[in-house]
Coordinates of C-alpha atoms in Angstrom, one line a residue:
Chain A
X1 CA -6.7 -6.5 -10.5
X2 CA -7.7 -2.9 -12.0
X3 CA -11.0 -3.4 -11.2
X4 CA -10.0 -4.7 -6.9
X5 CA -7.8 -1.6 -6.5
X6 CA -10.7 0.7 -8.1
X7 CA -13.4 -0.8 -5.7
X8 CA -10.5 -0.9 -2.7
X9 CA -10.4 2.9 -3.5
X10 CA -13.6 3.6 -3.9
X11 CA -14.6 1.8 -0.6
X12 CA -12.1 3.6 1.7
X13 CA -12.2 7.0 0.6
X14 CA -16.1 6.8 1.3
X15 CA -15.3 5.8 4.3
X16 CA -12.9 8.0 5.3
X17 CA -15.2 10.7 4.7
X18 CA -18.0 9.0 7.0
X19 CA -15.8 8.2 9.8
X20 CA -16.8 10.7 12.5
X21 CA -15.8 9.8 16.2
X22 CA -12.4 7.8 14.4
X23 CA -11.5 4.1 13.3
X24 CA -13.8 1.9 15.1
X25 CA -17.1 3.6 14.3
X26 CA -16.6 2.2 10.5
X27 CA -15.3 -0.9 11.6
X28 CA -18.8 -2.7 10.8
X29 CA -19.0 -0.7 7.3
X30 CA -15.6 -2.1 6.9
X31 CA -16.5 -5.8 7.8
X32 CA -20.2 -5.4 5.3
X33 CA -18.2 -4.3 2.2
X34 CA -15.0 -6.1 2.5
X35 CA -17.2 -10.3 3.8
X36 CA -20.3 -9.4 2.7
X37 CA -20.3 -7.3 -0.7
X38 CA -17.4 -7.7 -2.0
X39 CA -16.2 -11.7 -0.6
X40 CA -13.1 -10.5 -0.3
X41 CA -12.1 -12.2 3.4
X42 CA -14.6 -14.8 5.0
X43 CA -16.1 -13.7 8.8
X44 CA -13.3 -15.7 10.6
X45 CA -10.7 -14.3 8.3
X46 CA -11.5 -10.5 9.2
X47 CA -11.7 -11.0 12.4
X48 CA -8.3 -12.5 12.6
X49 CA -7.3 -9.3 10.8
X50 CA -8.9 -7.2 13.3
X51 CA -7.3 -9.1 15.9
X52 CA -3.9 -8.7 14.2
X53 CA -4.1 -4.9 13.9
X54 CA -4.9 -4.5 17.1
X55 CA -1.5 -6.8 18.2
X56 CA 0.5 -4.3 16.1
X57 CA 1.7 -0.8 17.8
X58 CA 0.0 2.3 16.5
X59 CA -3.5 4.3 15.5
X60 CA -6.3 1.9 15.4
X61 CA -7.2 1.7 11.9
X62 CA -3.8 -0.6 11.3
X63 CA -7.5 -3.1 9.6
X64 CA -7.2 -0.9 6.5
X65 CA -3.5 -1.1 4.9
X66 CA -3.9 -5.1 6.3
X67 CA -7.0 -5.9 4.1
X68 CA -5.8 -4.1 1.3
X69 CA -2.2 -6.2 1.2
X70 CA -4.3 -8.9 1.6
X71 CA -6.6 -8.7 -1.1
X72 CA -4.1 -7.0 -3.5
X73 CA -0.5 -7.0 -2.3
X74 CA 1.5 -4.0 -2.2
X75 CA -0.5 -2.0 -4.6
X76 CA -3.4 -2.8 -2.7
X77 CA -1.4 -1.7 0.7
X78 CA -0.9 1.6 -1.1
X79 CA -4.3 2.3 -2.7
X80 CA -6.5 1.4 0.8
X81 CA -4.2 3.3 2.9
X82 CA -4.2 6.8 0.3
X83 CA -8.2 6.2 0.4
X84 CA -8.7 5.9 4.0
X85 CA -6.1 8.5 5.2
X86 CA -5.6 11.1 2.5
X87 CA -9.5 12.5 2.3
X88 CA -10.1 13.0 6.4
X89 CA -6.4 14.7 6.3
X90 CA -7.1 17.1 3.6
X91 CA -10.4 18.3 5.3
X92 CA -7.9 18.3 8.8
X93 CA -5.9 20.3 6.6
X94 CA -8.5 23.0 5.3
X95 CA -10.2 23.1 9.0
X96 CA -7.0 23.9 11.0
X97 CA -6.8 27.1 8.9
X98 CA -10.4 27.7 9.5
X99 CA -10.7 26.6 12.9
X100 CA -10.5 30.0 14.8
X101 CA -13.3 31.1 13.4
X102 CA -15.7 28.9 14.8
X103 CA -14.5 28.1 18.2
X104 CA -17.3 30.0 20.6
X105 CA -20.0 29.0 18.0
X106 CA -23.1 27.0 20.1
X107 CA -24.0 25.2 17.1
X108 CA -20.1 23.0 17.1
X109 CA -21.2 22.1 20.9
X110 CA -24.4 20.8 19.3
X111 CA -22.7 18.7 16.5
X112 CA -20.4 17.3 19.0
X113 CA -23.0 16.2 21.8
X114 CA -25.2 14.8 18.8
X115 CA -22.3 12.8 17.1
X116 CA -21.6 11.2 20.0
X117 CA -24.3 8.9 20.8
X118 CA -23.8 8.0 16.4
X119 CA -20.3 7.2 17.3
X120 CA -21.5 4.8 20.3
X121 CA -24.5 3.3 18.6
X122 CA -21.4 2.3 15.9
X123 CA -18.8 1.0 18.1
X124 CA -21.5 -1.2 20.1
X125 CA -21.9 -2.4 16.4
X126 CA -18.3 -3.1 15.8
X127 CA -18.5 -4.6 19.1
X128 CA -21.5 -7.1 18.0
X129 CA -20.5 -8.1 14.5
X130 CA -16.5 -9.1 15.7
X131 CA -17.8 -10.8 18.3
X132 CA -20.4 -13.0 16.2
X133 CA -17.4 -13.6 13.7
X134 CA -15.3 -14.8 16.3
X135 CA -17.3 -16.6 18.5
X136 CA -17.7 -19.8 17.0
X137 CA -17.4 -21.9 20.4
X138 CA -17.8 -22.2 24.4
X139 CA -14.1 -21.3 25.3
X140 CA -14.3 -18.7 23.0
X141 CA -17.5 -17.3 24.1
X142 CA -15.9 -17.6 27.5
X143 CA -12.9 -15.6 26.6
X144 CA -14.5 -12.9 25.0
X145 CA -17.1 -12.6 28.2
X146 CA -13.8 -13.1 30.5
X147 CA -11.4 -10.2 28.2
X148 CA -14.4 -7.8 28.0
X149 CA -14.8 -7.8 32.0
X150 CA -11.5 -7.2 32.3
X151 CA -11.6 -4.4 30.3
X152 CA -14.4 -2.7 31.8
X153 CA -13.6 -3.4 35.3
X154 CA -9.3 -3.2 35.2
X155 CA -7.0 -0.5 33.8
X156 CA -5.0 -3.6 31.9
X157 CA -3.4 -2.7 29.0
X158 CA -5.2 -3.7 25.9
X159 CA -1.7 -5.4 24.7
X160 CA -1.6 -7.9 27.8
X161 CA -5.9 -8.8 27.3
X162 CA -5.0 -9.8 23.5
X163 CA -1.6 -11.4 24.8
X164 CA -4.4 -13.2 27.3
X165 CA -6.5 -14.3 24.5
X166 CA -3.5 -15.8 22.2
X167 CA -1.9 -17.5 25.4
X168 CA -5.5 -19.2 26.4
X169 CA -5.9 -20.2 22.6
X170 CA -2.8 -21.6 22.4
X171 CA -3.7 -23.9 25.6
X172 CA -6.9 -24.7 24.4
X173 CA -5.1 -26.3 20.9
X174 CA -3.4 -29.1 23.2
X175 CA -6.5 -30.1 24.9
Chain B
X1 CA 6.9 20.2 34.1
X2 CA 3.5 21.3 33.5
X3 CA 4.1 24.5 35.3
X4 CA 6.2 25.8 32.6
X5 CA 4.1 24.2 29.9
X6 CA 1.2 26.1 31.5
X7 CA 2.7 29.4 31.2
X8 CA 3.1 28.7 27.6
X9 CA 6.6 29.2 27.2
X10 CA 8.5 26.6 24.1
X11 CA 11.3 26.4 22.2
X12 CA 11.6 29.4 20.1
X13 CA 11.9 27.8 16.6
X14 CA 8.7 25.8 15.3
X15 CA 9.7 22.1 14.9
X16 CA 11.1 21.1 11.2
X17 CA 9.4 18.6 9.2
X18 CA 12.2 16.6 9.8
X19 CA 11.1 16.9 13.4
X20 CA 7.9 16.3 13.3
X21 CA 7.8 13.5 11.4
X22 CA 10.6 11.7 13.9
X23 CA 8.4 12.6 16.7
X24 CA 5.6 11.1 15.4
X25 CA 7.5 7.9 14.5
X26 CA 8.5 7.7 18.4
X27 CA 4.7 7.6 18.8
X28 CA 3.5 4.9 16.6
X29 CA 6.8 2.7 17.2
X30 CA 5.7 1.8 20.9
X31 CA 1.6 3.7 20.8
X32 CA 0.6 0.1 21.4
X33 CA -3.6 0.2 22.4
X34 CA -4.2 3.7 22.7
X35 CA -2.0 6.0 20.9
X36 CA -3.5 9.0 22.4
X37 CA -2.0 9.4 25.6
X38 CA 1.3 9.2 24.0
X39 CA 0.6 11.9 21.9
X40 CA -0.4 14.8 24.4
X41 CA 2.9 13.7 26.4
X42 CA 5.3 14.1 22.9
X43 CA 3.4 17.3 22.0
X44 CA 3.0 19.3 25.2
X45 CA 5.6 17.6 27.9
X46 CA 8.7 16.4 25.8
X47 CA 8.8 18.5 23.0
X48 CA 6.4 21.3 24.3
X49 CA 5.8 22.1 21.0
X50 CA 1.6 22.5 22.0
X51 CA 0.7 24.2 25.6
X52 CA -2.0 22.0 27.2
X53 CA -5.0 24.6 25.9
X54 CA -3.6 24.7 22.6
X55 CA -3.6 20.7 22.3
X56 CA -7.3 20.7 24.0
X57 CA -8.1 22.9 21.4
X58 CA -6.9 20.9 18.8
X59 CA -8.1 17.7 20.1
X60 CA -11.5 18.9 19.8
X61 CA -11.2 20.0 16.2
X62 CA -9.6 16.4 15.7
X63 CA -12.7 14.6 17.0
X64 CA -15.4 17.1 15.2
X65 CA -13.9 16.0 11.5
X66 CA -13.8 12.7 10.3
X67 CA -11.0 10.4 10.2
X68 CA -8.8 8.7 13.1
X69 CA -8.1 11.7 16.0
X70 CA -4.4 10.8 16.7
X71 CA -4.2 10.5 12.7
X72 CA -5.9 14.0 12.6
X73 CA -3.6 15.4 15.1
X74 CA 0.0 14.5 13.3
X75 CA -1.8 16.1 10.3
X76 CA -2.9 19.1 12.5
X77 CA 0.7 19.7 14.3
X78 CA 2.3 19.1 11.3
X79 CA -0.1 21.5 8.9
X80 CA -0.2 23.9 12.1
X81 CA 4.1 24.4 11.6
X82 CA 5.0 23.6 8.6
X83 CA 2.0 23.5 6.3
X84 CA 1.2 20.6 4.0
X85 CA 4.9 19.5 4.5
X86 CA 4.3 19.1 8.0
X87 CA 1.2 17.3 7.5
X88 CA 2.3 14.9 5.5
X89 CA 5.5 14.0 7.6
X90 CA 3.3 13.7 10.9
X91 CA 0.9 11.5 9.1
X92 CA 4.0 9.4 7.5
X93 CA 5.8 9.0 11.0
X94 CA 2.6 7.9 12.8
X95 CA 1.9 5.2 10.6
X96 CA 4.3 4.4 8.8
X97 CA 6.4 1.6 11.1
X98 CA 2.8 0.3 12.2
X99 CA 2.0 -0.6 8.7
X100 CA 5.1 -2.6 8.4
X101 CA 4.8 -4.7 11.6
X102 CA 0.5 -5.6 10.4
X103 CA 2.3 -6.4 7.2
X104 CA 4.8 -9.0 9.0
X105 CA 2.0 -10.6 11.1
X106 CA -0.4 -10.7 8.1
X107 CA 2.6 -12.1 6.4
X108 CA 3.2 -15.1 9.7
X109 CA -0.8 -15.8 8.9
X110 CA -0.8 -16.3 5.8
X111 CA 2.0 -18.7 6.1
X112 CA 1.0 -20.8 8.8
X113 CA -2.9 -20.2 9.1
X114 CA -3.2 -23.7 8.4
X115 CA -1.5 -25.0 11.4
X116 CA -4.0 -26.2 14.0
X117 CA -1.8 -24.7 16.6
X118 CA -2.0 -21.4 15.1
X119 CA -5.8 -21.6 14.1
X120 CA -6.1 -21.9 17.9
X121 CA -3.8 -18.8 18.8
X122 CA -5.6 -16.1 16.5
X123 CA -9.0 -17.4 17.3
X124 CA -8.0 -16.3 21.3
X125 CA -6.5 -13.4 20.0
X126 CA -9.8 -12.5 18.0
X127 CA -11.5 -13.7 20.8
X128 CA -10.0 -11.2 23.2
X129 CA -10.1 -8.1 20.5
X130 CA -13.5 -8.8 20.4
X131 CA -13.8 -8.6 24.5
X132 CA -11.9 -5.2 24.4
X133 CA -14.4 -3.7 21.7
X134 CA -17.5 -4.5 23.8
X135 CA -15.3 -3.0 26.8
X136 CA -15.2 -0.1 24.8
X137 CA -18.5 0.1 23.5
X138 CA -19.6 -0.1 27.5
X139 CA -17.4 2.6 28.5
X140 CA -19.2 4.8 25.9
X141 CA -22.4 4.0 26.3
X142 CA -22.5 4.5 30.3
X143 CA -22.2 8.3 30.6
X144 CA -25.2 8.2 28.2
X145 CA -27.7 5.6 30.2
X146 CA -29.6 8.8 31.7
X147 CA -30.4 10.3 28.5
X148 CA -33.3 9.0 27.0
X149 CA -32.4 10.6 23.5
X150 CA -28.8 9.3 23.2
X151 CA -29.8 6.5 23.9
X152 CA -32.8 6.2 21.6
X153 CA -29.8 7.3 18.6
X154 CA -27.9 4.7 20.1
X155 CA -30.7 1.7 19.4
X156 CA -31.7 3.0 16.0
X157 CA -28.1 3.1 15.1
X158 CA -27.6 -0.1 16.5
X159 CA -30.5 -1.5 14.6
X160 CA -29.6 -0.2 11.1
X161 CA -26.2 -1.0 11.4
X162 CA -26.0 -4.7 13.6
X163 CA -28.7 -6.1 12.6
X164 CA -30.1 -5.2 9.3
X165 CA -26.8 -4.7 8.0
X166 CA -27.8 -1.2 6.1
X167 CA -25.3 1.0 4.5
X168 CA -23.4 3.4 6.7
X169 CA -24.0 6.4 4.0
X170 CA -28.0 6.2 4.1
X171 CA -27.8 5.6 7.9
X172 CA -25.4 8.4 8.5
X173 CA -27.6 10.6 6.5
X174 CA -30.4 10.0 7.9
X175 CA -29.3 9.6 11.9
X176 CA -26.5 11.9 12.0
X177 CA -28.8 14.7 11.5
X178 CA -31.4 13.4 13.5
X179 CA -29.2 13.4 16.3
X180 CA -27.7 16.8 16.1
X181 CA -31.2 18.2 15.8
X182 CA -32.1 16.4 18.9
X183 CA -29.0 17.9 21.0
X184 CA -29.9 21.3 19.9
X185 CA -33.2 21.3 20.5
X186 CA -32.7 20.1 24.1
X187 CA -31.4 22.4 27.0
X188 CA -28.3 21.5 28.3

């Protein structure tokens, strides 16, 4: 148990550092340690995690208090969530009483525009490994084609696509 | 509405911790998908405790620093009024409701995850998350098609990450860089 919650720790507060451009850049990092390192959750299980954070109201990175209560309860809840949150808000912290300083600096426009395309390259990787969890079928290879269409070419809310997805699946298990 | 946030003009007292963290709650009680929206409304609209330049301004220090940018913003407002008080009660009211309610759906799936009928619901619903992810990665990656060197970042990323699986730390060290040096290099 001592030895989950150090590793649980250890994992997040890394991350936290590393997440530049917010949650879903770190989702894959996220998905290697927790499935692939550490055997923690199989593929289809964290991706029914992902999917249930994303059901629940709030920021996006709901993943991270979910996977620690379910790898290590309450005191996994707790130790995840002080990892991933406590670290990025203490730099927040120390740069909102710096920030003046550097706002007409050329070089912050720099960082920004470079980050940017590191932040997409990530999210197009979140995008790839949930979908090659989840996809374990034709109709579900269907629905992800069908949800991702819709979310690209509609202004739905991402509430009614997942409320979509759990109505079709919920068809399909009567077929 | 915006005419009088534009001028700048607030209440006169800063908000109270108690107040901040309350106003964050409101957020993350009904910030379902994005949360960000709902934020700029609380802070500059409702409570006008932020003009619109000031929350621009913070916004952008939000996205430079790691960590989530609405999370970065409650911790921001929060440090901004009330120091590390503040902070903490803006962080605590954003998530604080939203990490029950995962809890008591990770509860309802570990309970019934074996029911076939179930099985079938959260493999739509992972399904459908995973069709709003590649949505998003889309809408990201489309203002950056005409540049060559975003998109070369892009790939490698991609590469290291996707498909050989590498660790984010060496590929942050190595790419991050890389791609900053790039941006300031070229003429913008």
């Amino acid at each position: 148990m001592m030895a989950t919650l150090i590793a649980l720790a250890l994992i997040f507060t890394e991350l936290s550092l590393m997440a530049f451009g917010g949650g879903y850049a770190v989702l894959p990092e996220i998905q290697r340690r927790v499935v692939e390192v550490q055997q923690w959750v199989t593929p289809a299980e964290f991706s029914a995690l992902f999917a249930l954070a994303q059901a629940a109201p709030g920021p996006n990175m709901m993943i991270v208090p979910l996977i620690g209560w379910h790898v290590a309860g309450l005191p996994g809840l707790l130790v995840s969530s002080l990892a991933k949150f406590l670290p990025s808000s203490l730099i927040t912290c120390l740069a909102v009483s710096v920030w003046e300083r550097f706002r007409d600096r050329p070089w912050r426009a720099a960082v920004q525009a470079g980050l940017l395309p590191v932040t997409t390259g990530l999210v197009a990787s979140s995008a790839v490994v949930i979908t090659l969890a989840s996809v374990t079928g034709v109709w579900l290879a269907v629905l992800t084609g069908v949800t991702a269409a819709i979310s690209i070419l509609t202004r739905a809310h991402p509430v009614a696509v997942l409320a979509l997805g759990a109505v079709v699946g919920l068809a399909v298990s009567f077929v | 509405m915006t005419s009088i946030a534009d001028t700048g003009e607030r209440d006169l007292s800063p908000p109270t911790a108690r107040q901040i963290f309350t106003g964050f709650l409101g957020i993350g009680l009904v910030g379902f998908g994005g949360v960000l929206p709902l934020a700029r409304r609380m802070l500059v609209e409702d409570k006008r405790w932020l003009n619109p330049q000031e929350f621009s301004d913070l916004l952008g220090l939000c996205q430079f620093l790691p960590g989530g940018n609405v999370i970065n913003i409650s911790v921001a407002v929060g440090m901004k009024f009330r120091g590390w008080r503040g902070a903490l009660a803006g962080i605590l009211g954003l998530t604080a409701v939203p990490t029950a309610f995962v809890i008591l759906l990770g509860v309802l799936y570990d309970r019934y995850s074996g029911d076939p009928h179930v099985q079938h619901v959260f493999a739509g619903l992972a399904a459908a998350a995973a069709g709003l992810l590649i949505g998003m990665a889309w809408k990201m990656l489309k203002p950056l098609l005409g540049k060559p060197q975003a998109l070369l970042v892009v790939g490698l990323l991609f590469a290291a990450v996707a498909i050989f699986r590498l660790p984010l730390i060496l590929v942050m060290l190595v790419l991050a860089p890389f791609s900053v040096l790039l941006s300031w290099r070229s003429p913008r």
